[in-house]
Short mmCIF file of C-alpha atoms and ligand atoms in Angstrom, two decimals:
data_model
loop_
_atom_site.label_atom_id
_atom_site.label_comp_id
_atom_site.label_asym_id
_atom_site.label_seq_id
_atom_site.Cartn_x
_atom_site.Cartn_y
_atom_site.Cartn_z
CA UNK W 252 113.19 66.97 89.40
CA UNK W 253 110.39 66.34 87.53
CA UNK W 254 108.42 68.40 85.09
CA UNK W 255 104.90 68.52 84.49
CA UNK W 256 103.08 70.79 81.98
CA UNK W 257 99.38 69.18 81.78
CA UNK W 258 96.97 68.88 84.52
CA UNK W 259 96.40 65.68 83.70
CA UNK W 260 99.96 64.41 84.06
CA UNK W 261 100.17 66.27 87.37
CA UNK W 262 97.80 65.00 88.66
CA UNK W 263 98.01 60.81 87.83
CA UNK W 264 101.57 61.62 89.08
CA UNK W 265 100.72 62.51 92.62
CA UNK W 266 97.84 60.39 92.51
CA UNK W 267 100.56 57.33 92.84
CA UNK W 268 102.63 59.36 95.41
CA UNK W 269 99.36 60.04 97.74
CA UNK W 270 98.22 56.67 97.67
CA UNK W 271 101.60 55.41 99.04
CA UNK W 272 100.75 57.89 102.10
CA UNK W 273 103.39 60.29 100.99
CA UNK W 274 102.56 63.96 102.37
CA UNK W 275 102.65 67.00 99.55
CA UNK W 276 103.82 70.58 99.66
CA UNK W 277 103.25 73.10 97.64
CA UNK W 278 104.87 76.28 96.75
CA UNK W 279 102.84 78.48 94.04
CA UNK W 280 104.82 80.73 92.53
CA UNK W 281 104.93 83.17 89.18
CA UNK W 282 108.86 82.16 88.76
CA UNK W 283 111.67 84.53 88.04
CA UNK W 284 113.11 82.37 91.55
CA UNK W 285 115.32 84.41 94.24
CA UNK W 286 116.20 83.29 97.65
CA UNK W 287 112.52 83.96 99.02
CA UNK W 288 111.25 81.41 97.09
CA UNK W 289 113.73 79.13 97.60
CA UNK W 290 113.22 79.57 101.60
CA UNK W 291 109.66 78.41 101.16
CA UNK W 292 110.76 75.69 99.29
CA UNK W 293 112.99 75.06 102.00
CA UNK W 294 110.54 75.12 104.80
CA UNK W 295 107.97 72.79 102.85
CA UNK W 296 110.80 69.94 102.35
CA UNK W 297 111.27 70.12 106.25
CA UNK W 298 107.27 68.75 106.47
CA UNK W 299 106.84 66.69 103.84
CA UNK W 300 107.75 63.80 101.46
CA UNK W 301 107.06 65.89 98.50
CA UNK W 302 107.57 69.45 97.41
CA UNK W 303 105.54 70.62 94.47
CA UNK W 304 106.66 73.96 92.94
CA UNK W 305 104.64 75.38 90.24
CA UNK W 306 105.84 78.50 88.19
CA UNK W 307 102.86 80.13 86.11
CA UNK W 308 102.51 83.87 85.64
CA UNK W 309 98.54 83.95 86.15
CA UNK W 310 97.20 86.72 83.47
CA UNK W 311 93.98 87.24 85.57
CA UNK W 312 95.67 88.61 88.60
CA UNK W 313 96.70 91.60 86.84
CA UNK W 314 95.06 94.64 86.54
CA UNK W 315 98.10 96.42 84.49
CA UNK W 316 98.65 94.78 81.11
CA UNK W 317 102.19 95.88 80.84
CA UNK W 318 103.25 94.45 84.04
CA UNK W 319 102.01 91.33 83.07
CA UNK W 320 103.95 92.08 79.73
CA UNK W 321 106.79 92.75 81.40
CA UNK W 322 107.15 90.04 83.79
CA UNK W 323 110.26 88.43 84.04
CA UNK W 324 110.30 84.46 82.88
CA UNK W 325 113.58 83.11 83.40
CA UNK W 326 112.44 79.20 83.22
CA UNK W 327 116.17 78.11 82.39
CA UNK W 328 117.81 79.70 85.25
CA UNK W 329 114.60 78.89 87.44
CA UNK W 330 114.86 75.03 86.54
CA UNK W 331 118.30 75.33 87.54
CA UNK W 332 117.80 76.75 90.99
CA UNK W 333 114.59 74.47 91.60
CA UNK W 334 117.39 71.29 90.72
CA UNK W 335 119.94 72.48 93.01
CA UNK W 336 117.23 73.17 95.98
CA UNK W 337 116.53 69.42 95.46
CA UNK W 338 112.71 70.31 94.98
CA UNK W 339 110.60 67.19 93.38
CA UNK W 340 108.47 68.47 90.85
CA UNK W 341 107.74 71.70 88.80
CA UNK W 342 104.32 72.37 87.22
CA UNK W 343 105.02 74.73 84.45
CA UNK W 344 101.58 74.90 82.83
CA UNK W 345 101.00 77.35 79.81
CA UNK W 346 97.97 79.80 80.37
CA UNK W 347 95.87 77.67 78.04
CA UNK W 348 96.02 74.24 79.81
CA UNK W 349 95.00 76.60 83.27
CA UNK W 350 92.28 78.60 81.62
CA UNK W 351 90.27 76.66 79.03
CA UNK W 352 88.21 79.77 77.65
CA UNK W 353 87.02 83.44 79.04
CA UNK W 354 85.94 81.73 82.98
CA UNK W 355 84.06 84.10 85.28
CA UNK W 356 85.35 83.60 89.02
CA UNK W 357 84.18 85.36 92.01
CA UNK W 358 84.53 84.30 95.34
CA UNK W 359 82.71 86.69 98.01
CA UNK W 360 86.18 87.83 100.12
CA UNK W 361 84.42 90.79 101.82
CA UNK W 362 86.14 93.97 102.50
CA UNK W 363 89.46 92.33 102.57
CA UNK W 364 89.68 92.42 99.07
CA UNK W 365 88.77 96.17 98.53
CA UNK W 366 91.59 96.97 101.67
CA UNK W 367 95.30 98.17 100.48
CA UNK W 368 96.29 96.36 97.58
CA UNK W 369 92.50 95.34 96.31
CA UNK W 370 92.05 99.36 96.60
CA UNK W 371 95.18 99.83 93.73
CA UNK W 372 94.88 96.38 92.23
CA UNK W 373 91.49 96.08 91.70
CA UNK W 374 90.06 92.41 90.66
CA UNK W 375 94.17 91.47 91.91
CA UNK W 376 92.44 89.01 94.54
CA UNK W 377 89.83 87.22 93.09
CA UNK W 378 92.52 86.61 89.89
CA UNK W 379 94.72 85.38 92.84
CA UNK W 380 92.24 83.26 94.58
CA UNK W 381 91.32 82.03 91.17
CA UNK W 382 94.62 80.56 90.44
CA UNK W 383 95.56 79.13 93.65
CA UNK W 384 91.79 77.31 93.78
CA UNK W 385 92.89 75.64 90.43
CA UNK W 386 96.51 74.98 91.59
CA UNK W 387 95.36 73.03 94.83
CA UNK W 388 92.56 71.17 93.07
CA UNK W 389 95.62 69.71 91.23
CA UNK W 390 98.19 69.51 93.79
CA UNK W 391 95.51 68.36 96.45
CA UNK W 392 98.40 69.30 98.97
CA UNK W 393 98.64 68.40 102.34
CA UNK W 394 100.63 71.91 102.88
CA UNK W 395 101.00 74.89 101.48
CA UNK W 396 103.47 77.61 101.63
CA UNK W 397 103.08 81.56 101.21
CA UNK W 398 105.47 84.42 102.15
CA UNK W 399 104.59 87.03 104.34
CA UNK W 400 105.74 89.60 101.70
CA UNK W 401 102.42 88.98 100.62
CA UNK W 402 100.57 89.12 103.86
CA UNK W 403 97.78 90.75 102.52
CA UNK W 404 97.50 87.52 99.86
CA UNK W 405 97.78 85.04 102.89
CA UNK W 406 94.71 86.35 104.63
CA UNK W 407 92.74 86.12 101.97
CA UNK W 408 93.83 82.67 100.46
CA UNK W 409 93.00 81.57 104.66
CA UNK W 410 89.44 83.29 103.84
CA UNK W 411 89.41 80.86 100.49
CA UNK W 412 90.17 78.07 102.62
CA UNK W 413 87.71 78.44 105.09
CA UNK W 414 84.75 79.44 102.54
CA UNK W 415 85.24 76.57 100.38
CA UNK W 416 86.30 74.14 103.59
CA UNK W 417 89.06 73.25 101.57
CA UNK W 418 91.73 70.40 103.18
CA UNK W 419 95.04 72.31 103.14
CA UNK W 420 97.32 73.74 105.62
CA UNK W 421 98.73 77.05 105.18
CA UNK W 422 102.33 78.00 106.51
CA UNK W 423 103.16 81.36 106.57
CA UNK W 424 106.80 82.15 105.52
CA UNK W 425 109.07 85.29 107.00
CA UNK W 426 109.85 87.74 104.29
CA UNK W 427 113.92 87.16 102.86
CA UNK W 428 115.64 90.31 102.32
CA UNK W 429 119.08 91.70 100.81
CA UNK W 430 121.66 92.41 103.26
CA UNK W 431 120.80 96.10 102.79
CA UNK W 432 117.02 95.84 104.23
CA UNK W 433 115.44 95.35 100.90
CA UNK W 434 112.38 92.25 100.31
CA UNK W 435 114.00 90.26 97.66
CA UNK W 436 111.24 90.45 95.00
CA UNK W 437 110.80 89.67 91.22
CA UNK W 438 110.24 92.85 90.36
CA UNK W 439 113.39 94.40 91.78
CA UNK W 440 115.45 93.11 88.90
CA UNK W 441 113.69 96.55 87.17
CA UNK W 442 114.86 98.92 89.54
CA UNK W 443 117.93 100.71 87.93
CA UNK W 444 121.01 101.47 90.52
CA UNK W 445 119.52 104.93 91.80
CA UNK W 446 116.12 103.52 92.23
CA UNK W 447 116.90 100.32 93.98
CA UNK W 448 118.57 102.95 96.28
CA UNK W 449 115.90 105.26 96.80
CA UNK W 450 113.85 101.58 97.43
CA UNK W 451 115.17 100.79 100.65
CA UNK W 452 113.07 103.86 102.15
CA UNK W 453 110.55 101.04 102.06
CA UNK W 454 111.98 98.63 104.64
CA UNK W 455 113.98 101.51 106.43
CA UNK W 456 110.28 103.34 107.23
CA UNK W 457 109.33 100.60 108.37
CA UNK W 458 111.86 99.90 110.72
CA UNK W 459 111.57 103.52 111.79
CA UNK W 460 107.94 102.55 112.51
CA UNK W 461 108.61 99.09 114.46
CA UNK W 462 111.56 101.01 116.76
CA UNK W 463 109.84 104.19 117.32
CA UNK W 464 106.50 102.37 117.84
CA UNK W 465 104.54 103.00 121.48
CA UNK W 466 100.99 102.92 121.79
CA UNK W 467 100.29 106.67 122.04
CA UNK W 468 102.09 107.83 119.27
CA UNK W 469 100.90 105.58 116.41
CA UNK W 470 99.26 107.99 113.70
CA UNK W 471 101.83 110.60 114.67
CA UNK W 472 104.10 107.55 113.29
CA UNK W 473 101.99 107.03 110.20
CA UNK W 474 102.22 110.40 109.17
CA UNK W 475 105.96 110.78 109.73
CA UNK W 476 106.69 107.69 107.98
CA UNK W 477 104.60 108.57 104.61
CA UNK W 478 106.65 112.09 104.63
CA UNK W 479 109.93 109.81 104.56
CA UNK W 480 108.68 108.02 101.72
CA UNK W 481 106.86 110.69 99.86
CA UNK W 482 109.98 113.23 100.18
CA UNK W 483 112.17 109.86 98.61
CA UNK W 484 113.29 111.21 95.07
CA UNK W 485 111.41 109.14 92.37
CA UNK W 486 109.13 107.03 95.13
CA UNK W 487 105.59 107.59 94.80
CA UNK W 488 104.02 106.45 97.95
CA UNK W 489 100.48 104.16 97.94
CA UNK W 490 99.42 103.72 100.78
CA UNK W 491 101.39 103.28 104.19
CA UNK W 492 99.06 101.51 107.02
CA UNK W 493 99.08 100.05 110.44
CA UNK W 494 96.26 97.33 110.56
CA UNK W 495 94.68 94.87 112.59
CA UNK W 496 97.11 91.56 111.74
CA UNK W 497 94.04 89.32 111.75
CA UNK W 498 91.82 91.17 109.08
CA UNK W 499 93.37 94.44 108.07
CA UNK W 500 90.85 97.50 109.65
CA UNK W 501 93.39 100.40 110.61
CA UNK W 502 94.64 99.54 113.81
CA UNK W 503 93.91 102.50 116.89
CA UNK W 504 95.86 102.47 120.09
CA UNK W 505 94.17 99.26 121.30
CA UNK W 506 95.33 97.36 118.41
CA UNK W 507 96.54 94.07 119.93
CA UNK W 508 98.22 92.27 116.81
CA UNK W 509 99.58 95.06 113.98
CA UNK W 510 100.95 94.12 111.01
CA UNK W 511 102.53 97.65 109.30
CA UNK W 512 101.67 97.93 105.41
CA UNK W 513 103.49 99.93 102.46
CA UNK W 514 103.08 99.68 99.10
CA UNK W 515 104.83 102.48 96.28
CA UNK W 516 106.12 102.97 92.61
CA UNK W 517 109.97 103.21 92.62
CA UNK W 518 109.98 104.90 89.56
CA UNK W 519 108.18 102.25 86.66
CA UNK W 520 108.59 99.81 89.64
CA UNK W 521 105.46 99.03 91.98
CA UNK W 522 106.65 97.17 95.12
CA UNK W 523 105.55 96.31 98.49
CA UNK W 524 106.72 95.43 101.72
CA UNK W 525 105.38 95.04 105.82
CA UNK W 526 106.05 94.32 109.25
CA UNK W 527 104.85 92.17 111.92
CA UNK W 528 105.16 94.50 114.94
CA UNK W 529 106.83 92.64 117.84
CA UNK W 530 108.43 90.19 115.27
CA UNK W 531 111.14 92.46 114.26
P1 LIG G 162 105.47 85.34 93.56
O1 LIG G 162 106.31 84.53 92.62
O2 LIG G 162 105.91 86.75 93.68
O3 LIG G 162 104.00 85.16 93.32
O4 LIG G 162 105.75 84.73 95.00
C1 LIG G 162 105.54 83.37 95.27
C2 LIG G 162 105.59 83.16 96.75
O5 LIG G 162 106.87 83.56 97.26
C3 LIG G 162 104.53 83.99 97.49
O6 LIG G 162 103.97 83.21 98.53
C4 LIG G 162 105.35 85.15 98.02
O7 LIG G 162 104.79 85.73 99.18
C5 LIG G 162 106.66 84.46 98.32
N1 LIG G 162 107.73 85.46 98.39
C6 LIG G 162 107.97 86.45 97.49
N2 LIG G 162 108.99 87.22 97.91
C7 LIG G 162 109.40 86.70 99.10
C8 LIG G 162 110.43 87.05 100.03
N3 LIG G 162 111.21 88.11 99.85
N4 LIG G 162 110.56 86.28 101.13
C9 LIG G 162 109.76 85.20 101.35
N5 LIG G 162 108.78 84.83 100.50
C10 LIG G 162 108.61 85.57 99.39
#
C-alpha cells in the first residue's frame, strides 16, 4: 500500500493512475479501523481499479473538544489492517496540510442539517461537508463509499453533491455489527464492560421497533421504545425518531420509506445507530 501525507503527492499520484483510465474509490474515514470500515473498503475494491482510504480525524466536525481529544488514533494497527485488506493507498494528512489557516465554510444544507444529529452536534455537518469537499477535490474519485451508520451524513454529503454538481458516485454501505446486535463503531472501544452492555438497548429498540412496526401504531412505538432506552441504567437517550428515509421530516402513518433514528450517551460514550424499515 501506499502512503501519502501531502496533497500534492496525492494528487500527481492519481493523476498518473486516472490518465491510464483506471477507476478510483474512495473510503473517508477518521481511522481507529474495525470491520465496518473494512466492509466499505471491501465493497469499493469490487468497482474499481483503485481504492483510496484516507484516515484524518477532521477537528472542524466537532462540536465537543474532548471528544476530539479523546479520539482514538491507532495508525500502526490501522496501517496494518488497511495492508492485509489489500487496499492501494492511504492518505494520512496532518490537520495542517488539510486546513492552511482559520477557513470559513458554509454550504446552505437546509433543514437537514439542524434535524437529529445537527440539533446535538451543532456546526457537525458543515465541518463534515467541509472535509469530504476537500477530500474529493483530491481524490477526484469516480466512487465513493459511506456507511449507513451514518445515514444522516449520507443524505447530506448527496445534498453536497448535487449543490456543487460535483462528479462522484455515492454507494451507500449496510451498517456491520457485533454478533450481539451492537454497530461496530470507534467509539465503542470507551464503553467499559457494563456499559457496552447496557449499549445494546440501542440496536435491540430498534429491532423492537422494525418487528412490532404496523402502520397504525407508529408513535405508540416511538414512545415505548424511548421508555426502553431511557429506563436503560447509565443510557441517556437523545433523540429516538422515525423519519422520512429520503429527507428526514418525522414520518406519520403514510410514511412510504422510514428510516428509524437513535442517538444516546452510554455513560461518557455518545453513540448512534438506525434502521431501514423493511431492510431488516
Ligand atoms: P468514521 O471513521 O466513523 O468517520 O467512519 C468512516 C466511514 O465508515 C463512514 O462512512 C461510516 O458511516 C462508516 N462506518 C462506520 N461504522 C460502520 C459500521 N458499523 N458499518 C459500516 N460502515 C460503518
Amino acid at each position: 500500500m501506499k502512503i501519502f501525507t501531502t496533497r500534492e503527492s496525492l494528487g500527481n499520484y492519481l493523476g498518473q493512475l486516472r490518465s491510464k483510465a483506471q477507476t478510483i474509490g474512495f473510503v473517508p474515514t477518521m481511522g481507529a479501523l474495525h470491520p465496518g470500515h473494512l466492509s466499505l473498503i471491501a465493497q469499493a475494491q469490487l468497482h474499481n481499479s483503485v481504492v483510496v482510504c484516507s484516515i484524518f480525524v477532521n477537528p472542524t466536525q466537532f462540536n465537543d473538544p474532548k471528544d476530539l481529544e479523546k479520539y482514538p488514533r491507532p495508525i500502526a494497527s490501522d496501517i496494518e489492517k488497511l495492508e492485509t485488506a489489500g487496499c492501494d493507498v492511504l492518505f494520512n494528512p496532518e490537520v495542517k496540510e488539510m486546513y492552511a489557516g482559520n477557513e470559513h465554510w458554509h454550504l446552505v444544507l437546509g433543514e437537514l442539517e439542524h434535524l437529529l444529529e445537527g440539533e446535538f452536534r451543532p456546526g457537525h455537518y458543515q465541518g463534515v461537508t467541509q472535509v469530504v469537499y476537500k477530500l474529493f477535490d483530491i481524490v477526484k474519485p469516480d466512487n465513493a463509499y459511506f456507511g449507513q451508520k451514518d445515514y444522516q451524513q449520507v443524505l447530506v454529503i448527496q445534498k453536497m453533491v448535487q449543490l456543487l454538481n460535483l462528479p462522484v458516485s455515492l454507494v451507500m454501505c449496510p451498517i456491520l455489527r457485533e454478533t450481539d446486535g451492537l454497530a461496530m463503531s470507534s467509539r465503542n472501544i470507551h464503553l467499559s464492560a457494563d456499559e457496552r452492555q447496557h449499549a445494546l438497548i440501542l440496536s435491540r429498540s430498534l429491532n423492537y421497533f422494525s418487528d412490532s412496526f404496523n402502520k397504525d401504531n407508529l408513535f405508540e412505538l416511538l414512545e415505548t421504545c424511548k421508555k426502553m432506552i431511557s429506563s436503560e441504567p447509565g443510557v441517556q437517550l437523545e433523540y429516538f425518531e422515525a423519519a422520512n428515509a429520503d429527507n428526514l421530516h418525522p414520518a406519520d402513518q403514510n410514511t412510504e420509506n422510514i428510516v428509524v433514528l437513535v442517538a444516546a450517551k452510554v455513560g461518557n460514550t455518545r453513540l448512534i445507530d438506525n434502521t431501514i424499515l423493511g431492510n431488516h
